[in-house]
């Protein structure tokens, strides 16, 4: 199986590049942010809890996120060629648990695609999307919190994965297709 983590700050292009990787390799997409936004839209209990964190730009607690991951993995198709984890893991305990869960499925992580984009560009992309789509956490106050949370809690994972030789650093600034070419090259060189 080809199992990839799409890693990067809010607005770095994880969702955009995931779609393109899925088209190329036929993988299954697990975007924890999308799962949570769907629950919010449907007004479920989980959605109400998720909304209280997402609206502030905070992370959902690990134990809840890990239940969601296990639930999502249950619905994998039988002939699954691999999974893209988009926005997961975001903490060291999530990363440790992901390794365990993949082992239970008799598979492992192939690599981590790390999209690196300067902060000014991240803010500009999210503000633009906020205006165009109304995504609720794309307002300046929440964006700045999301970036702080990223630096404090998620960025340390880069070193974690570098230590395992799994991190593929990608320049995430510029043309979407050119970035995708770099992603494909990194995956195929792995
Ligand atoms: P999540 O949904 O994962 O959001 P995020 O990490 O904040 O990232 P985004 O979805 O905003 O950006 P992206 O990197 O996918 O970029 P995109 O392709 O959309 O998480 C949301 C919240 O859910 C979290 O804050 C947290 O509360 C909670 N959560 C989720 N997972 C969790 C977990 N594991 N643990 C705990 N809590 C969790 O691109 C962004 C914009 O830029 C788009 O408009 C796009 O069109 C544009 N764009 C993309 N590429 C380019 C380019 N090359 N040039 C110009 N524009 C571009
Ligand atoms: Mg996304």
GROMACS .gro file of C-alpha atoms and ligand atoms in nm:
model
  248
    1UNK     CA    1   0.000   0.000   0.000
    2UNK     CA    2   0.106   0.359  -0.062
    3UNK     CA    3   0.028   0.541   0.264
    4UNK     CA    4   0.115   0.909   0.276
    5UNK     CA    5   0.080   1.181   0.535
    6UNK     CA    6   0.017   1.526   0.382
    7UNK     CA    7   0.185   1.756   0.629
    8UNK     CA    8   0.200   2.133   0.650
    9UNK     CA    9   0.065   2.448   0.809
   10UNK     CA   10  -0.295   2.561   0.764
   11UNK     CA   11  -0.336   2.677   0.404
   12UNK     CA   12  -0.019   2.505   0.280
   13UNK     CA   13  -0.209   2.309   0.012
   14UNK     CA   14  -0.264   1.971   0.180
   15UNK     CA   15  -0.620   1.938   0.043
   16UNK     CA   16  -0.528   2.069  -0.303
   17UNK     CA   17  -0.232   1.833  -0.348
   18UNK     CA   18  -0.423   1.539  -0.190
   19UNK     CA   19  -0.684   1.561  -0.467
   20UNK     CA   20  -0.414   1.546  -0.733
   21UNK     CA   21  -0.229   1.256  -0.568
   22UNK     CA   22  -0.560   1.065  -0.543
   23UNK     CA   23  -0.629   1.120  -0.915
   24UNK     CA   24  -0.282   0.989  -1.001
   25UNK     CA   25  -0.254   0.694  -0.764
   26UNK     CA   26  -0.616   0.601  -0.677
   27UNK     CA   27  -0.572   0.634  -0.302
   28UNK     CA   28  -0.833   0.672  -0.027
   29UNK     CA   29  -0.854   1.020   0.127
   30UNK     CA   30  -0.889   1.074   0.502
   31UNK     CA   31  -0.904   1.447   0.579
   32UNK     CA   32  -0.977   1.486   0.949
   33UNK     CA   33  -1.075   1.851   0.895
   34UNK     CA   34  -1.331   1.749   0.629
   35UNK     CA   35  -1.471   1.476   0.856
   36UNK     CA   36  -1.518   1.730   1.137
   37UNK     CA   37  -1.671   1.997   0.909
   38UNK     CA   38  -1.923   1.738   0.783
   39UNK     CA   39  -2.023   1.657   1.142
   40UNK     CA   40  -2.063   2.030   1.217
   41UNK     CA   41  -2.282   2.075   0.909
   42UNK     CA   42  -2.501   1.779   1.012
   43UNK     CA   43  -2.533   1.919   1.367
   44UNK     CA   44  -2.425   1.593   1.538
   45UNK     CA   45  -2.298   1.576   1.898
   46UNK     CA   46  -1.943   1.526   1.766
   47UNK     CA   47  -1.998   1.825   1.539
   48UNK     CA   48  -2.095   2.045   1.833
   49UNK     CA   49  -1.784   1.945   2.027
   50UNK     CA   50  -1.562   1.989   1.718
   51UNK     CA   51  -1.705   2.333   1.647
   52UNK     CA   52  -1.609   2.459   1.993
   53UNK     CA   53  -1.242   2.383   1.914
   54UNK     CA   54  -1.227   2.459   1.540
   55UNK     CA   55  -1.389   2.801   1.577
   56UNK     CA   56  -1.107   2.902   1.812
   57UNK     CA   57  -0.835   2.742   1.599
   58UNK     CA   58  -0.756   2.485   1.868
   59UNK     CA   59  -0.692   2.114   1.811
   60UNK     CA   60  -0.958   1.857   1.894
   61UNK     CA   61  -0.831   1.640   2.186
   62UNK     CA   62  -0.618   1.342   2.083
   63UNK     CA   63  -0.844   1.071   2.228
   64UNK     CA   64  -1.142   1.198   2.029
   65UNK     CA   65  -0.931   1.233   1.711
   66UNK     CA   66  -0.801   0.878   1.750
   67UNK     CA   67  -1.156   0.738   1.777
   68UNK     CA   68  -1.239   0.927   1.455
   69UNK     CA   69  -0.931   0.784   1.280
   70UNK     CA   70  -1.023   0.426   1.374
   71UNK     CA   71  -1.380   0.487   1.257
   72UNK     CA   72  -1.260   0.623   0.921
   73UNK     CA   73  -1.025   0.330   0.867
   74UNK     CA   74  -1.315   0.085   0.915
   75UNK     CA   75  -1.472   0.213   0.595
   76UNK     CA   76  -1.166   0.149   0.376
   77UNK     CA   77  -1.249  -0.035   0.053
   78UNK     CA   78  -1.122  -0.398   0.046
   79UNK     CA   79  -0.899  -0.341  -0.257
   80UNK     CA   80  -0.757  -0.017  -0.111
   81UNK     CA   81  -0.427   0.082  -0.276
   82UNK     CA   82  -0.332   0.314   0.006
   83UNK     CA   83  -0.442   0.609   0.215
   84UNK     CA   84  -0.369   0.980   0.220
   85UNK     CA   85  -0.383   1.118   0.572
   86UNK     CA   86  -0.454   1.490   0.523
   87UNK     CA   87  -0.423   1.694   0.844
   88UNK     CA   88  -0.348   1.388   1.056
   89UNK     CA   89  -0.135   1.339   1.264
   90UNK     CA   90  -0.102   1.682   1.427
   91UNK     CA   91   0.060   1.581   1.756
   92UNK     CA   92   0.326   1.330   1.858
   93UNK     CA   93   0.071   1.100   2.033
   94UNK     CA   94  -0.137   1.099   1.711
   95UNK     CA   95   0.173   1.003   1.510
   96UNK     CA   96   0.261   0.719   1.749
   97UNK     CA   97  -0.096   0.589   1.736
   98UNK     CA   98  -0.106   0.609   1.355
   99UNK     CA   99   0.200   0.385   1.334
  100UNK     CA  100   0.030   0.132   1.566
  101UNK     CA  101  -0.298   0.136   1.377
  102UNK     CA  102  -0.127   0.088   1.039
  103UNK     CA  103   0.063  -0.207   1.184
  104UNK     CA  104  -0.269  -0.360   1.295
  105UNK     CA  105  -0.382  -0.333   0.931
  106UNK     CA  106  -0.061  -0.511   0.825
  107UNK     CA  107   0.080  -0.203   0.656
  108UNK     CA  108   0.297   0.099   0.728
  109UNK     CA  109   0.356   0.462   0.642
  110UNK     CA  110   0.537   0.513   0.309
  111UNK     CA  111   0.634   0.874   0.373
  112UNK     CA  112   0.539   1.225   0.478
  113UNK     CA  113   0.490   1.496   0.214
  114UNK     CA  114   0.581   1.822   0.390
  115UNK     CA  115   0.449   2.131   0.211
  116UNK     CA  116   0.652   2.435   0.316
  117UNK     CA  117   0.504   2.780   0.250
  118UNK     CA  118   0.596   3.124   0.394
  119UNK     CA  119   0.360   3.253   0.660
  120UNK     CA  120   0.246   3.567   0.467
  121UNK     CA  121   0.133   3.349   0.178
  122UNK     CA  122  -0.056   3.114   0.414
  123UNK     CA  123  -0.248   3.405   0.566
  124UNK     CA  124  -0.325   3.553   0.221
  125UNK     CA  125  -0.455   3.217   0.089
  126UNK     CA  126  -0.682   3.160   0.388
  127UNK     CA  127  -0.821   3.515   0.391
  128UNK     CA  128  -0.897   3.481   0.019
  129UNK     CA  129  -1.073   3.148   0.072
  130UNK     CA  130  -1.264   3.291   0.369
  131UNK     CA  131  -1.403   3.564   0.142
  132UNK     CA  132  -1.480   3.326  -0.145
  133UNK     CA  133  -1.629   3.029   0.042
  134UNK     CA  134  -1.720   3.154   0.388
  135UNK     CA  135  -1.519   2.877   0.561
  136UNK     CA  136  -1.582   2.968   0.924
  137UNK     CA  137  -1.224   2.935   1.058
  138UNK     CA  138  -1.079   3.151   0.776
  139UNK     CA  139  -1.101   3.481   0.968
  140UNK     CA  140  -0.788   3.665   1.076
  141UNK     CA  141  -0.820   3.596   1.450
  142UNK     CA  142  -0.871   3.220   1.407
  143UNK     CA  143  -0.608   3.200   1.130
  144UNK     CA  144  -0.344   3.348   1.364
  145UNK     CA  145  -0.442   3.099   1.637
  146UNK     CA  146  -0.428   2.807   1.391
  147UNK     CA  147  -0.076   2.913   1.292
  148UNK     CA  148   0.034   2.942   1.656
  149UNK     CA  149  -0.110   2.599   1.736
  150UNK     CA  150   0.067   2.461   1.428
  151UNK     CA  151   0.405   2.596   1.544
  152UNK     CA  152   0.357   2.484   1.905
  153UNK     CA  153   0.202   2.140   1.862
  154UNK     CA  154   0.233   2.015   1.505
  155UNK     CA  155   0.564   2.145   1.368
  156UNK     CA  156   0.767   1.925   1.611
  157UNK     CA  157   0.642   1.629   1.406
  158UNK     CA  158   0.869   1.740   1.122
  159UNK     CA  159   1.173   1.647   1.331
  160UNK     CA  160   1.002   1.326   1.442
  161UNK     CA  161   0.960   1.216   1.080
  162UNK     CA  162   1.299   1.348   0.968
  163UNK     CA  163   1.453   1.124   1.236
  164UNK     CA  164   1.281   0.826   1.072
  165UNK     CA  165   1.396   0.928   0.722
  166UNK     CA  166   1.029   0.965   0.623
  167UNK     CA  167   1.002   1.343   0.565
  168UNK     CA  168   0.994   1.468   0.204
  169UNK     CA  169   1.037   1.845   0.200
  170UNK     CA  170   0.841   2.018  -0.078
  171UNK     CA  171   0.847   2.388  -0.169
  172UNK     CA  172   0.474   2.461  -0.156
  173UNK     CA  173   0.493   2.811  -0.305
  174UNK     CA  174   0.402   2.871  -0.669
  175UNK     CA  175   0.204   2.694  -0.938
  176UNK     CA  176  -0.016   2.406  -0.812
  177UNK     CA  177   0.086   2.174  -1.099
  178UNK     CA  178   0.457   2.248  -1.057
  179UNK     CA  179   0.426   2.168  -0.685
  180UNK     CA  180   0.247   1.846  -0.775
  181UNK     CA  181   0.537   1.750  -1.007
  182UNK     CA  182   0.775   1.789  -0.711
  183UNK     CA  183   0.545   1.579  -0.493
  184UNK     CA  184   0.532   1.298  -0.752
  185UNK     CA  185   0.910   1.304  -0.793
  186UNK     CA  186   0.959   1.282  -0.415
  187UNK     CA  187   0.712   0.991  -0.385
  188UNK     CA  188   0.867   0.800  -0.674
  189UNK     CA  189   1.223   0.853  -0.549
  190UNK     CA  190   1.119   0.715  -0.208
  191LIG     P1  191  -0.795   2.120   0.846
  191LIG     O1  192  -0.921   2.110   0.773
  191LIG     O2  193  -0.696   2.012   0.835
  191LIG     O3  194  -0.734   2.261   0.810
  191LIG     P2  195  -0.587   2.322   0.808
  191LIG     O4  196  -0.478   2.231   0.849
  191LIG     O5  197  -0.604   2.447   0.886
  191LIG     O6  198  -0.558   2.342   0.660
  191LIG     P3  199  -0.650   2.395   0.543
  191LIG     O7  200  -0.752   2.292   0.508
  191LIG     O8  201  -0.696   2.532   0.573
  191LIG     O9  202  -0.541   2.409   0.431
  191LIG     P4  203  -0.473   2.298   0.340
  191LIG    O10  204  -0.334   2.277   0.384
  191LIG    O11  205  -0.562   2.180   0.320
  191LIG    O12  206  -0.466   2.382   0.206
  191LIG     P5  207  -0.569   2.391   0.084
  191LIG    O13  208  -0.535   2.294  -0.021
  191LIG    O14  209  -0.708   2.392   0.135
  191LIG    O15  210  -0.827   2.140   1.003
  191LIG     C1  211  -0.922   2.234   1.046
  191LIG     C2  212  -0.938   2.225   1.197
  191LIG    O16  213  -0.989   2.094   1.233
  191LIG     C3  214  -0.810   2.239   1.279
  191LIG    O17  215  -0.780   2.375   1.304
  191LIG     C4  216  -0.847   2.161   1.406
  191LIG    O18  217  -0.928   2.240   1.489
  191LIG     C5  218  -0.930   2.046   1.352
  191LIG     N1  219  -0.848   1.927   1.320
  191LIG     C6  220  -0.830   1.872   1.197
  191LIG     N2  221  -0.750   1.764   1.205
  191LIG     C7  222  -0.715   1.751   1.336
  191LIG     C8  223  -0.630   1.660   1.406
  191LIG     N3  224  -0.565   1.562   1.343
  191LIG     N4  225  -0.616   1.678   1.540
  191LIG     C9  226  -0.683   1.777   1.606
  191LIG     N5  227  -0.762   1.868   1.544
  191LIG    C10  228  -0.780   1.854   1.410
  191LIG    O19  229  -0.529   2.535   0.029
  191LIG    C11  230  -0.562   2.652   0.100
  191LIG    C12  231  -0.612   2.759   0.002
  191LIG    O20  232  -0.504   2.797  -0.083
  191LIG    C13  233  -0.725   2.710  -0.090
  191LIG    O21  234  -0.810   2.816  -0.116
  191LIG    C14  235  -0.648   2.669  -0.218
  191LIG    O22  236  -0.727   2.680  -0.332
  191LIG    C15  237  -0.532   2.766  -0.218
  191LIG     N6  238  -0.407   2.709  -0.275
  191LIG    C16  239  -0.363   2.581  -0.266
  191LIG     N7  240  -0.244   2.567  -0.327
  191LIG    C17  241  -0.212   2.690  -0.374
  191LIG    C18  242  -0.099   2.742  -0.446
  191LIG     N8  243   0.004   2.664  -0.482
  191LIG     N9  244  -0.097   2.873  -0.477
  191LIG    C19  245  -0.201   2.955  -0.441
  191LIG    N10  246  -0.311   2.912  -0.374
  191LIG    C20  247  -0.316   2.781  -0.340
  192LIG    MG1  248  -0.739   2.110   0.410
   0.00000   0.00000   0.00000
